Coordinates of C-alpha atoms and ligand atoms in Angstrom, one line a residue:
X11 CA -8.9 21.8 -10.4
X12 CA -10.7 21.5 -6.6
X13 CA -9.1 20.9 -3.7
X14 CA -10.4 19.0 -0.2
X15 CA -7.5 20.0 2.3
X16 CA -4.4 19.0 0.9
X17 CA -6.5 16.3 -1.8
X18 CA -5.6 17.7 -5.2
X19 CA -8.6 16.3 -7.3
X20 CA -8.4 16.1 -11.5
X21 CA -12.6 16.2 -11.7
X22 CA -15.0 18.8 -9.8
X23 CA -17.6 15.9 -10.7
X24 CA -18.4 13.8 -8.2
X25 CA -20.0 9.7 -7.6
X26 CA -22.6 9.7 -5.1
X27 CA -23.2 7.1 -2.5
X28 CA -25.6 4.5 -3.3
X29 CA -25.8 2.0 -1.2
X30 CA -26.0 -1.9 -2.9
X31 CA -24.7 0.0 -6.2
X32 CA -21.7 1.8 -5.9
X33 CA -19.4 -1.0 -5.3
X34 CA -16.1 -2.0 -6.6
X35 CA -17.1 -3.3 -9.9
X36 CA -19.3 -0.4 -10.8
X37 CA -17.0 2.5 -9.4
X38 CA -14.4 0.6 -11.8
X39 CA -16.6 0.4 -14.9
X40 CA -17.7 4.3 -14.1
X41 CA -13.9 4.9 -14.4
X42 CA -12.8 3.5 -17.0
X43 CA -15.5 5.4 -19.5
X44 CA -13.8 8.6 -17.7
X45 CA -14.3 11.8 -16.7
X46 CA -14.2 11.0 -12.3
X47 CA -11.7 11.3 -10.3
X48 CA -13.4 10.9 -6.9
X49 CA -15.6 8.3 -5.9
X50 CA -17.4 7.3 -2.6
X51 CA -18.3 4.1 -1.2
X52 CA -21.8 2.8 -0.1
X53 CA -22.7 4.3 3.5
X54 CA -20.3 2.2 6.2
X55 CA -21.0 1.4 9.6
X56 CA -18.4 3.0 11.6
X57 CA -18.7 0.5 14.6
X58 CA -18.9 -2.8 12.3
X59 CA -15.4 -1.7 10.2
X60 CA -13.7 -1.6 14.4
X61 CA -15.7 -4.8 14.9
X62 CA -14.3 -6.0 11.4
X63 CA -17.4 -6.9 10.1
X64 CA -16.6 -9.0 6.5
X65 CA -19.8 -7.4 5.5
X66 CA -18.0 -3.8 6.1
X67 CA -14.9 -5.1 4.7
X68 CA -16.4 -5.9 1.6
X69 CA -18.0 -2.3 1.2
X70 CA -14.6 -0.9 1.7
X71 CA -12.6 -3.4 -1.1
X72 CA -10.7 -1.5 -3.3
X73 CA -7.6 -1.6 -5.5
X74 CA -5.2 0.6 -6.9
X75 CA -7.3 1.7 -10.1
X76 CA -9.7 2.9 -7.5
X77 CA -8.3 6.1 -6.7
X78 CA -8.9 8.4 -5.2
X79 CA -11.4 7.1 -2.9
X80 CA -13.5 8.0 -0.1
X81 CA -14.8 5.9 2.6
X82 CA -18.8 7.5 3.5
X83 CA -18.7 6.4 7.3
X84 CA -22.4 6.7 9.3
X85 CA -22.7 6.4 13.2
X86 CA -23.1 9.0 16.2
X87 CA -20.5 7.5 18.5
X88 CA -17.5 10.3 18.4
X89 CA -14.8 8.1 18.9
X90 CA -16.1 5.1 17.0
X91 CA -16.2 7.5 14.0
X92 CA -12.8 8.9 14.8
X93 CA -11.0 5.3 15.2
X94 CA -12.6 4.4 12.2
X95 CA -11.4 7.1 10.3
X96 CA -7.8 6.2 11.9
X97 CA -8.2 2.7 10.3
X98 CA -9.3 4.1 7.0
X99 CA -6.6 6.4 6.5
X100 CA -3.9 3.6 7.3
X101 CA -5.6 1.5 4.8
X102 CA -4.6 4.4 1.8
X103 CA -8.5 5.5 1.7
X104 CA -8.2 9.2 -0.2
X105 CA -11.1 10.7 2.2
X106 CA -13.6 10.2 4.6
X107 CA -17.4 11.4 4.2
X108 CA -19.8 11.6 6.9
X109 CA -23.3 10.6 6.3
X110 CA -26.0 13.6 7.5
X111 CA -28.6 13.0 5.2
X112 CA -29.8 9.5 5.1
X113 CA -32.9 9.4 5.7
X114 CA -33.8 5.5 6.6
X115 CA -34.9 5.2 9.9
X116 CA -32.0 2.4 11.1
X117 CA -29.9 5.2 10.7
X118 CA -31.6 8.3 11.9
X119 CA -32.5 5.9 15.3
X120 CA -28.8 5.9 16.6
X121 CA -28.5 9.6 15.8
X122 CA -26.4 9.2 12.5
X123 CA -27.5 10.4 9.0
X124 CA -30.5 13.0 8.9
X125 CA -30.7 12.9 12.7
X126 CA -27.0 14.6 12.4
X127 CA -28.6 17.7 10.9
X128 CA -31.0 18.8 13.6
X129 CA -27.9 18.7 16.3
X130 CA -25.5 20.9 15.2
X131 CA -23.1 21.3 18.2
X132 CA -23.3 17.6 19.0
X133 CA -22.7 17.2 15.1
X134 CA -19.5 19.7 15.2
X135 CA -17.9 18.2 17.4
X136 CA -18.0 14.6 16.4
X137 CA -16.7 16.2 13.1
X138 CA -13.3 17.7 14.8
X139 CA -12.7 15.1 16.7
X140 CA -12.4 13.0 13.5
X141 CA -10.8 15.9 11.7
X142 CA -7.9 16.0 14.1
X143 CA -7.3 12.6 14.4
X144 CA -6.9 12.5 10.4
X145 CA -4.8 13.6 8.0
X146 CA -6.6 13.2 5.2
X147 CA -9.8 15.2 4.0
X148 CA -12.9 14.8 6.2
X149 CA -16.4 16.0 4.5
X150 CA -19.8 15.9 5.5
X151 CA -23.0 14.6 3.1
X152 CA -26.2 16.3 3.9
X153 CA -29.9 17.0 2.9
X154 CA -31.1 20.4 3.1
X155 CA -32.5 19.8 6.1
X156 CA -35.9 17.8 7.9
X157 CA -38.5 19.6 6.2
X158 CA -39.2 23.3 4.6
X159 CA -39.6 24.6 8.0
X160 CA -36.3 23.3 9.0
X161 CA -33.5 24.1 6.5
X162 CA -30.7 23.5 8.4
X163 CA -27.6 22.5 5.9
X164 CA -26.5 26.5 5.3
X165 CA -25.5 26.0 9.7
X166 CA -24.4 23.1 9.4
X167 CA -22.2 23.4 6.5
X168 CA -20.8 26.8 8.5
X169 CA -20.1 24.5 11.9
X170 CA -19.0 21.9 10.0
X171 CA -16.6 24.6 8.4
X172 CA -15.6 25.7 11.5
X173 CA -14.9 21.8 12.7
X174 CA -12.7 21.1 9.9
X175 CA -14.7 19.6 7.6
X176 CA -13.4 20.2 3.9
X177 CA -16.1 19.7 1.8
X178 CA -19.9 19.3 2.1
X179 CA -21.9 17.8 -0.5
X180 CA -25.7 19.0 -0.4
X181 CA -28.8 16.7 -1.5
X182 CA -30.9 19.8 -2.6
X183 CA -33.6 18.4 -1.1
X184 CA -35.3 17.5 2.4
X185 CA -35.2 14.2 4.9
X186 CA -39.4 14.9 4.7
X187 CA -39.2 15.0 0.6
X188 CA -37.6 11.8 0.4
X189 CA -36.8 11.8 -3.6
X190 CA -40.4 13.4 -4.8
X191 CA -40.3 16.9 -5.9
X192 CA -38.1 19.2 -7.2
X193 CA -34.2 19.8 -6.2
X194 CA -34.1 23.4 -4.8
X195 CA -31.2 24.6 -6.4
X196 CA -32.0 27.9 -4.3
X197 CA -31.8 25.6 -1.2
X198 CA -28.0 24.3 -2.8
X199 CA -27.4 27.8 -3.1
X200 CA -27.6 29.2 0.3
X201 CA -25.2 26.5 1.6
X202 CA -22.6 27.4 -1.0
X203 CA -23.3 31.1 0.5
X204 CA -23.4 30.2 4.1
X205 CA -19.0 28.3 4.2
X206 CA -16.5 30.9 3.7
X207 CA -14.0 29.0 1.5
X208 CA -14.4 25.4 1.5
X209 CA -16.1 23.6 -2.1
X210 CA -20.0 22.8 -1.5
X211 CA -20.4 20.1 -3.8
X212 CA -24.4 20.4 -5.2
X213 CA -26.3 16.9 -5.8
X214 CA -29.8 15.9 -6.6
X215 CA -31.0 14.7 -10.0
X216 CA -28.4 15.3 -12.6
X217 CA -28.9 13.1 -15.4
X218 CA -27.5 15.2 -18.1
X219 CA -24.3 17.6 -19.5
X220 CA -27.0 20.2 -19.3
X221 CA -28.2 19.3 -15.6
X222 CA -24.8 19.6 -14.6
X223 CA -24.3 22.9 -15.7
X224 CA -27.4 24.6 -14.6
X225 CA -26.5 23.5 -11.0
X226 CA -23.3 24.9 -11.3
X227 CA -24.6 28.2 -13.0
X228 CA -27.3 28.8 -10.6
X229 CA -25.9 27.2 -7.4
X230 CA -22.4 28.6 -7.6
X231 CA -21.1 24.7 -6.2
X232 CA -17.7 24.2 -6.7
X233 CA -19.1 20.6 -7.9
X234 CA -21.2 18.3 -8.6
X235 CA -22.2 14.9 -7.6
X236 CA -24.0 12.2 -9.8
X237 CA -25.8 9.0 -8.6
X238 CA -28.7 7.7 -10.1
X239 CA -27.4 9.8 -13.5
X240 CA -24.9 7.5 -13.5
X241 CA -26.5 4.3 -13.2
X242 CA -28.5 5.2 -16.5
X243 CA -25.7 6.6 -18.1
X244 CA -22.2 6.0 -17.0
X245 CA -20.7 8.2 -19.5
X246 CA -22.4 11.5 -17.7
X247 CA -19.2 12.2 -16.1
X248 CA -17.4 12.3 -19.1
X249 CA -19.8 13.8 -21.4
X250 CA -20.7 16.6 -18.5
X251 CA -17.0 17.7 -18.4
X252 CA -16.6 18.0 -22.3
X253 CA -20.2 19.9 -22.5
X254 CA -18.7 22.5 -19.9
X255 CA -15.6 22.6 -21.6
X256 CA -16.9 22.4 -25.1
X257 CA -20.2 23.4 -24.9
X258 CA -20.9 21.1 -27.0
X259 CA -23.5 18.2 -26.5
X260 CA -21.5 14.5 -27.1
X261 CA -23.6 11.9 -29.1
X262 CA -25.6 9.5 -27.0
X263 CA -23.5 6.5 -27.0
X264 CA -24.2 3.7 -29.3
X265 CA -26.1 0.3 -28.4
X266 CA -23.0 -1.5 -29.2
X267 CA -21.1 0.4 -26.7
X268 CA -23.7 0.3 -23.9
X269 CA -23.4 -3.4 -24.3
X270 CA -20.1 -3.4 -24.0
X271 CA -19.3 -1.5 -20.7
X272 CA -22.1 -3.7 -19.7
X273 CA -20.5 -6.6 -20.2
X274 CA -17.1 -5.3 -18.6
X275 CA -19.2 -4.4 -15.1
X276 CA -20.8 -8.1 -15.0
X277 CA -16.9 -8.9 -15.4
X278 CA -15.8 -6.9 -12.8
X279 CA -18.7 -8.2 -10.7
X280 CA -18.0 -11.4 -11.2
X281 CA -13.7 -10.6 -10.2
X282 CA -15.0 -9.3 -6.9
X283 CA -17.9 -11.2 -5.6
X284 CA -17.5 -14.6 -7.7
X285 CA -19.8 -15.7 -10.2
X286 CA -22.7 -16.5 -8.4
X287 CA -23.3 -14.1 -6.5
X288 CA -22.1 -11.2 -8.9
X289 CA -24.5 -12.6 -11.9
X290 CA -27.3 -12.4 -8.9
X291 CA -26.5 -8.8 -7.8
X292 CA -26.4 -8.1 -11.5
X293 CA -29.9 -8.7 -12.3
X294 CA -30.9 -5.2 -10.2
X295 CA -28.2 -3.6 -12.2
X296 CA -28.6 -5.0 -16.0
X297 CA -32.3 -3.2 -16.0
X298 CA -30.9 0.0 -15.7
X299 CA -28.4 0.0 -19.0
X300 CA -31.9 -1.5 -20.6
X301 CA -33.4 1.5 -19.8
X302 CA -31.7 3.1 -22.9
X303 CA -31.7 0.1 -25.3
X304 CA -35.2 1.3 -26.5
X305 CA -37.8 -1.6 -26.1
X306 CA -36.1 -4.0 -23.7
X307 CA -38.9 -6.2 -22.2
X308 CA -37.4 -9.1 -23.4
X309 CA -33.9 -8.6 -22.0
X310 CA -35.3 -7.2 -18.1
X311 CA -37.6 -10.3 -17.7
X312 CA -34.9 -13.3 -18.2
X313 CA -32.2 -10.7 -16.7
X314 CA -33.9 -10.9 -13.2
X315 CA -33.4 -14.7 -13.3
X316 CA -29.6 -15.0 -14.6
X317 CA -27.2 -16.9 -12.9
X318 CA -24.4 -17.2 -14.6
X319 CA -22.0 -15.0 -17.0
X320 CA -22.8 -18.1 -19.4
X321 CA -26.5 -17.7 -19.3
X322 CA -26.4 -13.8 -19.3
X323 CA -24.7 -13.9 -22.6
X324 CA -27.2 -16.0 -23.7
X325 CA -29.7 -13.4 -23.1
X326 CA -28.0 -11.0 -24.0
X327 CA -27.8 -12.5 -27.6
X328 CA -31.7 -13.8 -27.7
X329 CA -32.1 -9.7 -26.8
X330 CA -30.1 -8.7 -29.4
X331 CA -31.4 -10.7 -32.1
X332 CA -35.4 -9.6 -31.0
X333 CA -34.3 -6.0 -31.0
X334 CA -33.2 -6.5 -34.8
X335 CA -37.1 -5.7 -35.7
X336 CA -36.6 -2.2 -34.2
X337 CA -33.9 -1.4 -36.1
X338 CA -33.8 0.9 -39.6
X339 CA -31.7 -0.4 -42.7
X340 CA -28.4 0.3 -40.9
X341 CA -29.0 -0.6 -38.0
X342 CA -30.0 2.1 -35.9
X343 CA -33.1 2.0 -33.9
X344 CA -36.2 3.8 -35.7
X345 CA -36.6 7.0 -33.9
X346 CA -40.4 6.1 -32.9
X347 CA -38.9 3.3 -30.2
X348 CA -36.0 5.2 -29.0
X349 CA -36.3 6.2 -25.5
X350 CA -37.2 9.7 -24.8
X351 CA -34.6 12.3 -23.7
X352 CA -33.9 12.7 -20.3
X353 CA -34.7 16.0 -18.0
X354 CA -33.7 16.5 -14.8
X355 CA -36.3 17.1 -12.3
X356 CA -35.2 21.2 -11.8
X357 CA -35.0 21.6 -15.6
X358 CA -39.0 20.3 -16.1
X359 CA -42.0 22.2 -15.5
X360 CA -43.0 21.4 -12.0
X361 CA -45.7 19.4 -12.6
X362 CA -44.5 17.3 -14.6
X363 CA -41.3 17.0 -12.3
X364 CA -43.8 15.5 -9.7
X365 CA -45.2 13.1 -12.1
X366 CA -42.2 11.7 -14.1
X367 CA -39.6 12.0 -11.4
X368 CA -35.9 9.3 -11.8
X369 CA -37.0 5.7 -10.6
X370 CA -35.2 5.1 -7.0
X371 CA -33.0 2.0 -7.4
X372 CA -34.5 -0.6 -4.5
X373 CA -32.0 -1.6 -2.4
X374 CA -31.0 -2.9 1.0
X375 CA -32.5 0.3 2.6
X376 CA -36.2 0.7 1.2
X377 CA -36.2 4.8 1.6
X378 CA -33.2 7.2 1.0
Ligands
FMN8 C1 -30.5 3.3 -3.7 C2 -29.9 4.5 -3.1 C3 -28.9 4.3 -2.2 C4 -28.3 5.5 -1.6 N1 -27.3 5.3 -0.7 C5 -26.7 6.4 -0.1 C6 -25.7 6.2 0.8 O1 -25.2 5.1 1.1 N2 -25.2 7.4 1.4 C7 -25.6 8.6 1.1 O2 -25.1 9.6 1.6 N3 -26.6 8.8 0.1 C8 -27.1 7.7 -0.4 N4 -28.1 7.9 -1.4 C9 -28.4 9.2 -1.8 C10 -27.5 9.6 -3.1 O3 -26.2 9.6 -2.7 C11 -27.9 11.0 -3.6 O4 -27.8 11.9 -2.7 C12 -29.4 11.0 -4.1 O5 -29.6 9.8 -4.9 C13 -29.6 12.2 -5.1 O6 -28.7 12.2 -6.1 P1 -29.0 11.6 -7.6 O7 -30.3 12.2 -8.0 O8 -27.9 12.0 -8.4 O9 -29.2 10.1 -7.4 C14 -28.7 6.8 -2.0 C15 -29.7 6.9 -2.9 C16 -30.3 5.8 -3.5 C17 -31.3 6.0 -4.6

């Protein structure tokens, strides 16, 4: 269906990076409602996987339902990213992604993410160096540039073309817009115009099957890349292929089955970081499946607090039994309380873009 180099992929829709979220356990859960066939890591530290950082490590844990998978590696140092790479192809990682477009500062000081886009020969060249070292695909992740006066992604992406790279994935906006404003699917657009055959891959505030569509219909992207759609709605990926296929719109899914794939990604967090510690980095997560459970008060303030898979189940049912007064005679919530549709930021009018724009997760990094 899309190909990076010789990586045969079954899904042109794509998991962003988000670093503290797109773990194990949740690429996992993602997976298993369907519909993605790539997934990326959390942004890596190219110099702390040589050092073998256990912190790295555990960013790069994965297991054979985890495939295929790509490693997003972020540092300046040419052959620190190229012996890294090495490492994470013996390891059985699918592909590598370089970071361009983060725009935290602890990156952008030792020249990697957004400080990448604004140095394009130095940038090329770190870029072949790791895509002759590798066998396996090597893409780039970028913003559209610094700011409106520099849009540099449509060069880059053509060096980076040039260098080897297979595939770069566009955030269609700016390191100066952070996540406010609109995604410029004009600005996605003259990237996929600027590479002569390798897939640009659009990103930037799809949160629905019809998001999806409009950025590939106006943005001619080979495909497209969810994050924070996801988090409120693992099913996008799934529902977004049979809309494009179909053209037909998939029913919300049910309460019952929210909970449910709920439940099975405390699981998995519990599997991979121990109960403890994967109830704690659950209580950032559980919020965001609340987002769509209509009134949820209730569940997010005792969710913060849970410790254990015992106690969240606890919750979970004191939740369910409060919701009961929202519900209609079969059970369904009454249409006044359900949460209001979703609308991706390039499908509102822009005012209201600016006002209502997607809630950033926090997370270890306080801007992206
Ligand atoms: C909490 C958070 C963490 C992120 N971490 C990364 C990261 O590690 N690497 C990266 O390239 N982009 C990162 N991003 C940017 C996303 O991959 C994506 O480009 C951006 O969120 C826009 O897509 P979305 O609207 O589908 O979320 C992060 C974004 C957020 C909100």
């Amino acid at each position: 269906m899309i190909r990076f180099g010789s990586l045969e992929l079954k899904s042109n829709l794509f998991l962003s990076p988000l670093a503290g979220y797109t773990n194990l356990p949740f690429r996992l859960a993602v997976r298993e409602v369907g519909g993605l066939d790539l997934a990326t890591t959390d942004l890596v530290n190219a110099r702390s996987l040589l050092e073998k950082n256990p912190k790295a490590f555990k960013l790069i844990e994965t297991c054979s339902a985890d495939r295929p998978l790509a490693v997003q590696l972020f540092g300046s140092v040419p052959e620190e990213m190229r012996d890294a790479a090495l490492m994470l192809e013996a390891r059985g990682i699918s592909s590598i992604d370089i970071n361009m477009g983060c725009p935290v500062k602890k990156v952008c000081r030792v020249g990697g993410g957004s400080a990448m886009m604004t140095e394009l020969d130095k940038t090329a060249a770190l870029v072949r160096g790791m895509v002759d070292a590798v066998k396996i695909p090597v893409t780039a992740k970028m913003r559209l540039g610094w700011d409106d006066e520099n849009i540099t992604a449509p060069d880059l992406a053509r060096a980076l073309e040039d260098a080897g790279a297979a595939a770069i994935f566009v955030h269609g906006r700016t390191r100066e817009q952070g996540f406010a404003g609109t995604v410029n699917l004009l600005g996605i657009r003259k990237v996929v115009e600027a590479v002569r055959h390798i897939p640009v891959i659009g990103n930037g505030d799809v949160i629905t099957p019809q998001a999806a569509k409009k950025m590939f219909d106006e943005t001619g992207c080979a495909g497209v890349s969810i994050g924070r759609g996801a988090f409120y709605n693992p099913w996008i990926f799934l529902h977004a292929r049979h809309f494009m296929e179909t053209g037909e719109l998939l029913p919300e899914p049910s309460f019952d089955e929210r909970v449910r794939v709920m439940c099975r990604h405390l699981n998995l967090m519990v599997e991979v970081f121990g109960e403890e510690h994967g109830c704690r980095m659950f209580r950032k997560v559980a919020p965001w499946y609340a987002k769509r459970f209509g009134p949820s008060s209730v569940f997010n303030k005792r969710v913060v607090l849970v410790s254990s898979r015992a106690e969240f189940h606890e919750i979970l049912q004191a939740y369910i039994r409060w919701r009961e007064q929202f519900l209609d005679e079969h059970g369904d919530l009454q249409p006044r309380y359900c949460p209001g549709p979703m609308v991706a930021s390039f499908m509102r009018e822009p005012a209201s873009a600016t006002r209502e724009s997607i809630p950033v997760p926090k997370g270890p990094v306080e801007v992206w």
